Amino acid sequence: MRVTLKIWRQKNAAATGGFATYTKDNVVAEMSFLEMLDALNRELVEKGEEPVAFESDCREGICGTCSLVVSGIPHGPGKGAATCQLYMRRFKDGDTITVEPFRARGFPILRDLIVDRSAFDRIIQAGGFISVNTGGTPDANALPIAKEQQELAMDAAACIGCGACVAACKNASAMLFVAAKVSHLSLLPQGQPERQQRVLNMVAQMDKEGFGACTNTFECEAACPKEISVRFIARLNREYMRASWGDK
Amino acid sequence: MVWLRRTFDSTVGMKWLMGITGLFLTLFVFVHMLGNLQVYLGPDALNTYAETLQHLGELLWVARVGLFTIFVVHIVSAIRLSQLNRSARPQGYAVITPQVSRYASRTMLMGGLIVLGFVVYHLMHFTLGLVSPEQFHLQDAKGRHDVYAMVVIGFRQPLIAFSYILAMVPLMLHLQHGASSFFQSLGLNYPKYNNLFRAVGPVLSAIIFIGNCSIPLAILAGLVPYPVAGH
Amino acid sequence: MELKSNVPSGPLEQKWDKHKAEISLINPANKRKYNILVVGTGLAGASAAASLAELGYNVTAFCFHDSPRRAHSIAAQGGINAAKNYQNDGDSVWRLFYDTIKGGDFRAREANVYRLAQVSVNIIDQCVAQGVPFAREYGGLLSNRSFGGAQVSRTFYARGQTGQQLLLGAYSALSRQIGLGNVKMYPRTEMLDLVVVDGHAKGIITRNLVSGEIQRHVGDAVVLATGGYGNVFYLSTNAVGSNVTATYRAYKRGAAFANPCYTQIHPTCIPVSGEHQSKLTLMSESLRNDGRVWVPKKKGDNRPPDQIPEDERDYYLERKYPSYGNLAPRDISSRAAKQVCDEGRGVGPGGLGVYLDFSEVIKRLGENVVRERYGNLFDMYHEITNENPYAVPMRIYPAVHYTMGGLWVDYNLMSNIPGLFVLGEANFSDHGANRLGASALMQGLADGYFVIPYTIGDYFARNKIARPSIDAPEVKQAEADTRNQIARMLSIKGKHSVDVFHRELGRVMWEYCGMARTDASLKKALAEIPEIRARFWKEVHVTGGGEELNLALERAGRVADFLEFGELLCLDALERRESCGGHFRAEFQTEDGEAKRDDDAFCHVAAWEYQGPERKPVRNVEPLDFQFVHLATRSYK
């Protein structure tokens, strides 16, 4: 099949970007969307043009590197999948597909479709951890954790840090990302000692990075490749207010 | 006072403020509607109710100041958050395809501002009597402020009636999202209760829309008796 | 070249404790005077960087990803082994050690493997303390599953995302140290050369992948934790960015490359769907706990699977290896799949596939239980193939997955270049000729959390050498070399994109040096690779410039290294005239098609020494001295 691609091109962070239109032939249904872009890039290079810069790594939906907004949807159509898990069978001959980078003040564009998501790293550095040094830890079975609690913590921990929640939110809010980490750690007994300070520090960093606030439209949950629930955002709100008004 | 700063000056804190003030405002709108519906019970009932409120004395002022504060906090937080949210995405998408969000949830600021405009007009009309002063100073047979007459005479004018009905549309949309959303902002999200939480907004906003719109419609249709001329 | 393993003397069980007691220490106050450069921030690199920073060392860490959380360790699905014996099923450190050394077809160093089994138990404790949400039983205690090559349940897991959760644990520890200012992190930075001064590794040259800036870094030691080289095959389950560059360039600076021919082909991957394919997707080995592998008994049987009656199916793993059945080790399962496909009994397009069937377990436990166990894997399969594995059996085929070979290291994980430490998949040390499932995560974390923090101090204490100046001639020379190579690649302006050559190399590697290798096929590969390489340097088109974000340039550098490294791999495969683990030489097999080792001639590590461009490297040998286990013929029957 043949598709028309409207792709955002931008030379670097400082440059002004714009859309370029490409026609891609010989697309087959079994191709992944990124493989289709690979093929486009091969053709561009053969023509002596600069290929489209886009990021990906594991190509199996777990590393969180790929980050495209495909036809107005972060990671493209289809639930619970990253862009690299999007297959061309979802499109049909003659389709026009718009491809944009994730857009947010917190995610400046580096080139074409590549954005800088180091803000997420800084949020984790502000408190997304349990302060234990290597060695000297108690036996792993010393502290039983109810299966339900562990499962819920795992639901939150499944976040791959791709930033689709920010991309999908009309406010470019990073609440789902922060909520997932805060919830994961506050649900576990190991996370209790730093529970209050953690949420305060992480939210403060999130605000500093220039992400917006949550207006409960829940687009983040719909875009999340790991389908992380917005219930964790409610938990974040709870944790944050408790910590704010608590004794810290 | 770091806790105050965290509440009034962080994204999460301000959302919580939006939620808690929104909850009170929703309750107010609902009770207000219940009061209004007494127009169907006749002039005496409505005017008695109005006079009871008027004679609360200091309590009335406490309520007024409280309500005003809540209103201001709601609006100021909304404006601050909106500014923040806008600056969080300096360049928008060429194509955006919402997946799950409703129109109401994406237009809270605009809807809220329209509702604010209406509230100002509504206060000028029925509380301060600036819109139609001649109807505002009517008194009933017992010498009380004749709210019944003011309402019925007012809504017999199609322009005023329809402007009120029209204003109920953004209010309904605002509440449709807001009255479910505050649960989430206040930290209430439990799969067991979520169906309930998510139903509150649409159901409550529909009740308020129907209740409030019924009054001008009924008056226009002549279903509410024209008041005996007061003096 | 002398390859001294530096294995401590004494009984196997006491070697590590004895070594720890004997090695020299660095005073806490002095630790911050040492600058350690850690390259790669996957499980091994992140855990090492965090642990070393916690001890007080000055750590600078580098990764080419945009964040340390994205390293390919994240994609490990199934689990991590540890000799906890929580299941009371007879596990022990010895048994984990023995399974691992036997799984590796007796081509690993005993002492390293024993230490690995010993510290495995600490890893689980550490990870739980960090908040890794391992699966648990209803009583709140940790749950285990079984994995290939073992008869006990010792694999800890976090759904199908164990690698992710462990990496996020190490990443959180690293992030904490970055936040505290103890680690200076350089993401989007690729190491392009190693700096050796007076025989010691003292620095690296990097390229900032956003600005293109070439930077010099000097330190007191360099730790490479840069993963494996599976992408030399172009198609593999590795991330598309995984590459051999860091280790290969260290090799070119004198580090010995050990056993490059030991590559693991994973039996359960989704078959190739066409020319456009950019990578292969693994379906976790844990699926073999409940799935049954089969092909039709008849050749060319094209009936849909549900119309093939039970007695016309060949559950070949259960038939050939009754005691391990579907959980036979990876190399054996892969070869068995290749065998039945070669016989013309493969299924799916092109006949390159076998069934992995869940109908029995669905019938026995219900779809819900299966969904709970493998839901995300089934969804992934469905999305890729457009087939519903709850209704029809999965089709799987082996694919390159892991590389056991790597830079040669001694017991301290130090290469033959003093001051150059190599951890995780990047080294060669623990898996011999074949790695067992759920052991890669174990090794990465063992090296990073529990080995390097001890052994690096010993190097510092014994070698009081001042850090070179950033302007030392060796450092400047390395930078100049790097700049030259970049300029050379940019100047070619040929007509093909980098991928074209990578794919060609991959085809040669897979065809002639894949699951089965022969003298003739390897010689063919050795003839073709230099030819592809020559064409690459004439015809590649690297668009753009060096001073900008340039993906084509990044790839060109990596593929240029693969084009040299592929030859080394084939050479190693050619010279190892035996079959063992993942290295299967068709000339050396038993009557029933199993790998036939030659312990007299090849019970050793082959460590290759670079001799300069276009010159044959020298093959050095470290004999493997088995004092504690008996060299048996591996049998999983």
Short mmCIF file of C-alpha atoms in Angstrom, two decimals, chain C residues 206-578:
data_model
loop_
_atom_site.label_atom_id
_atom_site.label_comp_id
_atom_site.label_asym_id
_atom_site.label_seq_id
_atom_site.Cartn_x
_atom_site.Cartn_y
_atom_site.Cartn_z
CA THR C 206 33.24 10.33 23.86
CA ARG C 207 30.93 12.02 21.44
CA ASN C 208 28.01 14.06 22.70
CA LEU C 209 25.22 12.70 20.55
CA VAL C 210 23.25 15.94 20.61
CA SER C 211 25.93 18.52 19.90
CA GLY C 212 28.45 16.22 18.27
CA GLU C 213 31.15 17.50 20.56
CA ILE C 214 34.12 15.14 21.00
CA GLN C 215 35.21 15.06 24.63
CA ARG C 216 38.18 13.66 26.50
CA HIS C 217 37.67 12.14 29.94
CA VAL C 218 40.40 10.87 32.21
CA GLY C 219 40.03 8.75 35.30
CA ASP C 220 41.82 6.29 37.52
CA ALA C 221 39.94 3.33 36.11
CA VAL C 222 37.50 2.58 33.34
CA VAL C 223 34.56 0.23 33.81
CA LEU C 224 32.90 -1.05 30.64
CA ALA C 225 29.40 -2.39 31.03
CA THR C 226 28.28 -1.94 27.47
CA GLY C 227 26.42 -5.15 26.78
CA GLY C 228 26.71 -7.73 24.08
CA TYR C 229 27.28 -7.83 20.36
CA GLY C 230 24.23 -9.79 19.16
CA ASN C 231 23.46 -7.12 16.60
CA VAL C 232 26.40 -8.27 14.53
CA PHE C 233 23.69 -10.57 13.13
CA TYR C 234 21.59 -7.50 12.24
CA LEU C 235 18.43 -9.31 13.25
CA SER C 236 18.44 -10.23 16.90
CA THR C 237 16.32 -9.69 19.96
CA ASN C 238 18.71 -6.93 21.03
CA ALA C 239 17.64 -3.33 20.96
CA VAL C 240 18.46 -1.67 17.67
CA GLY C 241 21.00 0.54 19.41
CA SER C 242 22.94 -2.28 21.08
CA ASN C 243 26.43 -2.39 19.66
CA VAL C 244 29.97 -3.67 20.07
CA THR C 245 31.71 -0.32 19.69
CA ALA C 246 32.95 0.26 23.24
CA THR C 247 34.32 -3.24 23.72
CA TYR C 248 35.62 -3.49 20.18
CA ARG C 249 37.52 -0.23 20.42
CA ALA C 250 38.95 -1.36 23.75
CA TYR C 251 40.02 -4.53 21.92
CA LYS C 252 41.74 -2.40 19.33
CA ARG C 253 43.61 -0.70 22.16
CA GLY C 254 44.86 -4.03 23.45
CA ALA C 255 42.11 -5.67 25.49
CA ALA C 256 41.73 -9.34 24.67
CA PHE C 257 38.39 -10.45 23.23
CA ALA C 258 37.41 -13.84 24.57
CA ASN C 259 35.28 -16.48 22.92
CA PRO C 260 33.42 -14.23 20.49
CA CYS C 261 31.93 -17.30 18.80
CA TYR C 262 29.79 -18.11 21.83
CA THR C 263 26.49 -16.65 20.78
CA GLN C 264 23.16 -17.70 22.14
CA ILE C 265 20.26 -18.40 19.88
CA HIS C 266 17.03 -18.16 21.83
CA PRO C 267 14.47 -20.77 20.88
CA THR C 268 11.30 -18.77 21.44
CA CYS C 269 11.15 -15.73 19.22
CA ILE C 270 8.53 -14.57 16.80
CA PRO C 271 9.51 -15.71 13.29
CA VAL C 272 10.74 -13.21 10.70
CA SER C 273 7.90 -11.76 8.67
CA GLY C 274 9.76 -10.15 5.78
CA GLU C 275 12.62 -8.13 4.35
CA HIS C 276 11.57 -4.99 6.21
CA GLN C 277 12.23 -6.61 9.60
CA SER C 278 14.42 -4.48 11.87
CA LYS C 279 14.53 -6.69 14.95
CA LEU C 280 13.16 -9.87 16.39
CA THR C 281 10.92 -10.15 19.37
CA LEU C 282 11.50 -12.66 22.08
CA MET C 283 8.70 -14.52 23.74
CA SER C 284 9.90 -15.21 27.26
CA GLU C 285 11.33 -18.60 27.99
CA SER C 286 8.92 -18.75 30.90
CA LEU C 287 6.29 -19.60 28.31
CA ARG C 288 7.91 -23.01 28.02
CA ASN C 289 6.74 -23.70 31.56
CA ASP C 290 3.24 -24.15 30.23
CA GLY C 291 3.49 -24.21 26.47
CA ARG C 292 4.24 -27.38 24.55
CA VAL C 293 6.48 -27.26 21.52
CA TRP C 294 5.49 -29.36 18.51
CA VAL C 295 5.55 -29.74 14.75
CA PRO C 296 3.57 -32.08 12.48
CA LYS C 297 5.04 -35.55 12.10
CA LYS C 298 4.55 -35.40 8.36
CA LYS C 299 6.71 -33.24 6.10
CA GLY C 300 4.98 -30.30 4.48
CA ASP C 301 1.79 -30.79 6.46
CA ASN C 302 -0.10 -27.59 5.67
CA ARG C 303 -3.22 -28.22 7.71
CA PRO C 304 -4.11 -25.60 10.31
CA PRO C 305 -2.85 -26.71 13.72
CA ASP C 306 -6.28 -27.52 15.16
CA GLN C 307 -6.88 -30.00 12.36
CA ILE C 308 -3.76 -31.99 13.05
CA PRO C 309 -4.76 -34.81 15.37
CA GLU C 310 -2.81 -35.47 18.52
CA ASP C 311 -1.10 -38.61 17.20
CA GLU C 312 0.18 -36.80 14.14
CA ARG C 313 2.02 -34.22 16.22
CA ASP C 314 5.63 -34.51 17.24
CA TYR C 315 6.28 -32.97 20.64
CA TYR C 316 9.94 -33.29 19.81
CA LEU C 317 11.42 -31.73 22.96
CA GLU C 318 9.37 -33.97 25.21
CA ARG C 319 10.28 -36.92 23.02
CA LYS C 320 14.01 -36.26 22.86
CA TYR C 321 14.59 -34.88 26.35
CA PRO C 322 12.00 -36.55 28.57
CA SER C 323 13.40 -35.32 31.90
CA TYR C 324 13.63 -31.65 30.92
CA GLY C 325 11.07 -31.71 28.12
CA ASN C 326 10.03 -28.26 26.99
CA LEU C 327 12.45 -26.74 29.47
CA ALA C 328 15.60 -28.05 27.82
CA PRO C 329 18.34 -25.38 27.66
CA ARG C 330 18.26 -22.77 24.98
CA ASP C 331 20.98 -24.00 22.68
CA ILE C 332 19.50 -27.49 22.66
CA SER C 333 15.93 -26.31 22.06
CA SER C 334 17.07 -23.99 19.29
CA ARG C 335 18.98 -26.64 17.48
CA ALA C 336 16.11 -29.06 17.83
CA ALA C 337 13.83 -26.48 16.20
CA LYS C 338 16.28 -25.95 13.38
CA GLN C 339 16.53 -29.69 12.90
CA VAL C 340 12.80 -30.23 12.47
CA CYS C 341 12.58 -27.23 10.15
CA ASP C 342 15.49 -28.53 8.10
CA GLU C 343 13.57 -31.79 7.81
CA GLY C 344 10.76 -29.84 6.18
CA ARG C 345 8.41 -30.08 9.13
CA GLY C 346 8.48 -26.41 10.05
CA VAL C 347 5.23 -24.45 10.15
CA GLY C 348 4.14 -21.04 8.95
CA PRO C 349 5.36 -19.02 5.99
CA GLY C 350 8.62 -20.39 4.63
CA GLY C 351 8.48 -23.32 7.03
CA LEU C 352 10.66 -21.52 9.54
CA GLY C 353 8.66 -21.94 12.70
CA VAL C 354 7.42 -24.43 15.28
CA TYR C 355 4.30 -24.36 17.39
CA LEU C 356 4.26 -23.34 21.02
CA ASP C 357 0.90 -24.58 22.09
CA PHE C 358 -1.05 -23.49 25.16
CA SER C 359 -4.29 -25.32 24.49
CA GLU C 360 -3.58 -27.95 27.12
CA VAL C 361 -2.82 -25.52 29.93
CA ILE C 362 -5.80 -23.38 28.94
CA LYS C 363 -7.96 -26.45 29.19
CA ARG C 364 -6.41 -27.44 32.53
CA LEU C 365 -6.24 -24.08 34.34
CA GLY C 366 -8.52 -21.86 32.32
CA GLU C 367 -7.85 -18.89 30.12
CA ASN C 368 -7.83 -16.50 33.09
CA VAL C 369 -4.93 -18.16 34.82
CA VAL C 370 -2.96 -18.19 31.58
CA ARG C 371 -3.85 -14.54 31.04
CA GLU C 372 -2.65 -13.68 34.51
CA ARG C 373 0.66 -15.44 33.92
CA TYR C 374 1.44 -14.40 30.39
CA GLY C 375 -1.17 -11.81 29.43
CA ASN C 376 1.24 -9.15 28.28
CA LEU C 377 3.28 -11.62 26.22
CA PHE C 378 0.16 -12.96 24.55
CA ASP C 379 -1.00 -9.44 23.75
CA MET C 380 2.39 -8.60 22.31
CA TYR C 381 2.30 -11.70 20.14
CA HIS C 382 -1.20 -10.91 18.97
CA GLU C 383 -0.26 -7.37 18.01
CA ILE C 384 2.78 -8.44 16.04
CA THR C 385 1.39 -11.45 14.24
CA ASN C 386 -2.32 -10.65 14.14
CA GLU C 387 -2.99 -14.14 15.53
CA ASN C 388 -4.67 -14.83 18.85
CA PRO C 389 -2.48 -17.21 20.85
CA TYR C 390 -5.38 -18.14 23.14
CA ALA C 391 -7.06 -19.68 20.11
CA VAL C 392 -4.20 -20.85 17.87
CA PRO C 393 -0.74 -22.00 18.92
CA MET C 394 2.04 -19.45 18.77
CA ARG C 395 4.60 -19.85 16.02
CA ILE C 396 8.15 -19.43 17.22
CA TYR C 397 11.62 -19.70 15.78
CA PRO C 398 15.10 -19.27 17.24
CA ALA C 399 16.86 -15.92 17.05
CA VAL C 400 20.12 -14.43 18.27
CA HIS C 401 19.59 -13.25 21.78
CA TYR C 402 22.69 -13.05 23.92
CA THR C 403 26.41 -13.25 23.53
CA MET C 404 28.44 -15.18 26.07
CA GLY C 405 31.74 -14.02 24.65
CA GLY C 406 33.17 -10.65 25.53
CA LEU C 407 36.28 -8.94 26.73
CA TRP C 408 38.53 -11.25 28.66
CA VAL C 409 38.62 -10.56 32.42
CA ASP C 410 40.31 -12.14 35.38
CA TYR C 411 38.68 -13.12 38.66
CA ASN C 412 38.59 -9.42 39.61
CA LEU C 413 36.72 -8.63 36.40
CA MET C 414 39.75 -6.74 35.17
CA SER C 415 40.83 -7.15 31.58
CA ASN C 416 44.40 -7.70 30.51
CA ILE C 417 44.72 -3.90 30.40
CA PRO C 418 45.15 -2.95 34.07
CA GLY C 419 42.50 -0.48 35.18
CA LEU C 420 40.01 -1.62 32.56
CA PHE C 421 37.17 -3.53 34.20
CA VAL C 422 34.46 -5.21 32.21
CA LEU C 423 31.08 -6.20 33.64
CA GLY C 424 27.89 -7.93 32.59
CA GLU C 425 27.30 -9.19 29.09
CA ALA C 426 30.31 -7.22 27.90
CA ASN C 427 32.70 -9.65 29.59
CA PHE C 428 33.06 -13.34 28.87
CA SER C 429 33.34 -14.76 32.29
CA ASP C 430 30.40 -16.65 33.72
CA HIS C 431 28.27 -18.36 31.12
CA GLY C 432 30.77 -20.44 29.24
CA ALA C 433 29.47 -21.51 25.88
CA ASN C 434 25.78 -21.15 26.72
CA ARG C 435 23.84 -19.08 29.21
CA LEU C 436 20.92 -20.47 31.14
CA GLY C 437 17.70 -18.51 31.28
CA ALA C 438 17.41 -15.91 34.06
CA SER C 439 21.17 -15.85 34.57
CA ALA C 440 22.03 -12.69 32.63
CA LEU C 441 20.25 -10.44 35.11
CA MET C 442 21.94 -12.33 37.93
CA GLN C 443 25.39 -11.84 36.43
CA GLY C 444 24.92 -8.18 35.57
CA LEU C 445 23.86 -7.34 39.09
CA ALA C 446 26.39 -9.63 40.76
CA ASP C 447 29.20 -7.91 38.89
CA GLY C 448 27.91 -4.42 39.60
CA TYR C 449 26.65 -4.67 43.15
CA PHE C 450 28.85 -7.27 44.72
CA VAL C 451 32.09 -7.84 42.81
CA ILE C 452 33.46 -4.60 41.40
CA PRO C 453 33.02 -2.60 44.64
CA TYR C 454 35.58 -4.97 46.22
CA THR C 455 37.96 -5.63 43.39
CA ILE C 456 38.42 -2.12 42.04
CA GLY C 457 39.81 -0.93 45.39
CA ASP C 458 42.44 -3.63 45.20
CA TYR C 459 43.60 -2.27 41.85
CA PHE C 460 43.86 1.25 43.23
CA ALA C 461 45.72 0.12 46.31
CA ARG C 462 48.25 -1.85 44.30
CA ASN C 463 48.77 0.64 41.50
CA LYS C 464 49.47 4.10 42.74
CA ILE C 465 49.60 5.78 39.37
CA ALA C 466 48.65 9.41 38.97
CA ARG C 467 45.75 10.20 36.71
CA PRO C 468 47.07 11.57 33.41
CA SER C 469 46.40 15.15 32.49
CA ILE C 470 43.51 15.76 30.13
CA ASP C 471 46.11 17.09 27.71
CA ALA C 472 48.41 14.08 27.88
CA PRO C 473 49.64 13.05 24.42
CA GLU C 474 47.90 9.66 24.59
CA VAL C 475 44.60 11.35 25.35
CA LYS C 476 44.99 13.85 22.55
CA GLN C 477 46.03 11.13 20.14
CA ALA C 478 42.92 9.09 20.92
CA GLU C 479 40.80 12.14 20.32
CA ALA C 480 42.49 12.82 17.01
CA ASP C 481 41.96 9.20 15.93
CA THR C 482 38.28 9.49 16.74
CA ARG C 483 37.91 12.72 14.82
CA ASN C 484 39.66 11.20 11.85
CA GLN C 485 37.36 8.24 11.70
CA ILE C 486 34.30 10.46 11.87
CA ALA C 487 35.64 12.73 9.17
CA ARG C 488 36.45 9.75 7.00
CA MET C 489 32.94 8.33 7.28
CA LEU C 490 31.33 11.67 6.53
CA SER C 491 33.50 12.19 3.48
CA ILE C 492 32.55 9.01 1.62
CA LYS C 493 29.19 10.28 0.38
CA GLY C 494 28.43 7.03 -1.40
CA LYS C 495 24.97 5.89 -2.37
CA HIS C 496 23.64 3.53 0.28
CA SER C 497 22.43 4.01 3.81
CA VAL C 498 24.27 2.33 6.65
CA ASP C 499 21.53 -0.27 7.20
CA VAL C 500 22.12 -1.77 3.81
CA PHE C 501 25.59 -2.95 4.82
CA HIS C 502 24.49 -3.99 8.27
CA ARG C 503 21.80 -6.16 6.78
CA GLU C 504 24.22 -7.75 4.38
CA LEU C 505 26.61 -8.51 7.19
CA GLY C 506 23.74 -9.94 9.22
CA ARG C 507 22.73 -12.25 6.42
CA VAL C 508 26.26 -13.61 6.09
CA MET C 509 26.61 -14.05 9.84
CA TRP C 510 23.28 -15.83 10.24
CA GLU C 511 23.69 -18.02 7.22
CA TYR C 512 27.30 -19.05 7.72
CA CYS C 513 27.85 -18.55 11.42
CA GLY C 514 24.40 -19.01 12.93
CA MET C 515 22.88 -22.02 14.63
CA ALA C 516 25.13 -24.47 12.85
CA ARG C 517 28.58 -23.67 11.53
CA THR C 518 30.95 -25.63 9.35
CA ASP C 519 34.51 -25.15 8.27
CA ALA C 520 33.30 -24.35 4.75
CA SER C 521 30.57 -21.93 5.81
CA LEU C 522 32.91 -20.04 8.10
CA LYS C 523 35.53 -19.74 5.40
CA LYS C 524 32.86 -18.38 3.13
CA ALA C 525 31.91 -15.81 5.75
CA LEU C 526 35.54 -14.88 6.26
CA ALA C 527 35.82 -14.24 2.55
CA GLU C 528 32.62 -12.23 2.26
CA ILE C 529 32.86 -9.99 5.29
CA PRO C 530 36.00 -8.10 4.21
CA GLU C 531 34.34 -7.59 0.87
CA ILE C 532 31.24 -6.02 2.47
CA ARG C 533 33.50 -3.96 4.67
CA ALA C 534 35.44 -2.65 1.70
CA ARG C 535 32.21 -1.70 -0.03
CA PHE C 536 30.99 0.02 3.12
CA TRP C 537 34.02 2.28 3.16
CA LYS C 538 33.47 3.12 -0.48
CA GLU C 539 29.72 3.28 -0.88
CA VAL C 540 28.14 4.29 2.38
CA HIS C 541 26.40 7.62 2.56
CA VAL C 542 26.48 9.21 5.97
CA THR C 543 24.30 12.27 5.63
CA GLY C 544 24.64 15.41 7.70
CA GLY C 545 27.64 16.60 9.66
CA GLY C 546 29.60 15.69 12.74
CA GLU C 547 28.58 18.66 14.84
CA GLU C 548 24.91 17.88 15.22
CA LEU C 549 22.53 15.17 16.28
CA ASN C 550 23.21 12.67 13.53
CA LEU C 551 21.74 9.19 13.83
CA ALA C 552 23.26 8.08 10.55
CA LEU C 553 26.72 8.90 11.82
CA GLU C 554 26.12 7.05 15.10
CA ARG C 555 25.02 3.97 13.20
CA ALA C 556 27.83 4.19 10.72
CA GLY C 557 30.40 4.03 13.51
CA ARG C 558 28.72 1.03 15.08
CA VAL C 559 28.29 -0.83 11.81
CA ALA C 560 31.91 -0.13 10.88
CA ASP C 561 32.91 -1.92 14.08
CA PHE C 562 30.51 -4.81 13.46
CA LEU C 563 32.02 -5.21 10.02
CA GLU C 564 35.41 -5.85 11.61
CA PHE C 565 34.13 -7.68 14.63
CA GLY C 566 32.04 -10.12 12.56
CA GLU C 567 35.24 -11.38 11.05
CA LEU C 568 36.76 -11.94 14.48
CA LEU C 569 33.68 -13.87 15.54
CA CYS C 570 33.85 -16.14 12.49
CA LEU C 571 37.57 -16.62 12.96
CA ASP C 572 37.02 -17.74 16.53
CA ALA C 573 34.26 -20.06 15.37
CA LEU C 574 36.53 -21.51 12.73
CA GLU C 575 39.38 -22.13 15.12
CA ARG C 576 37.23 -23.75 17.76
CA ARG C 577 37.01 -27.16 16.20
CA GLU C 578 34.47 -28.62 18.55
#
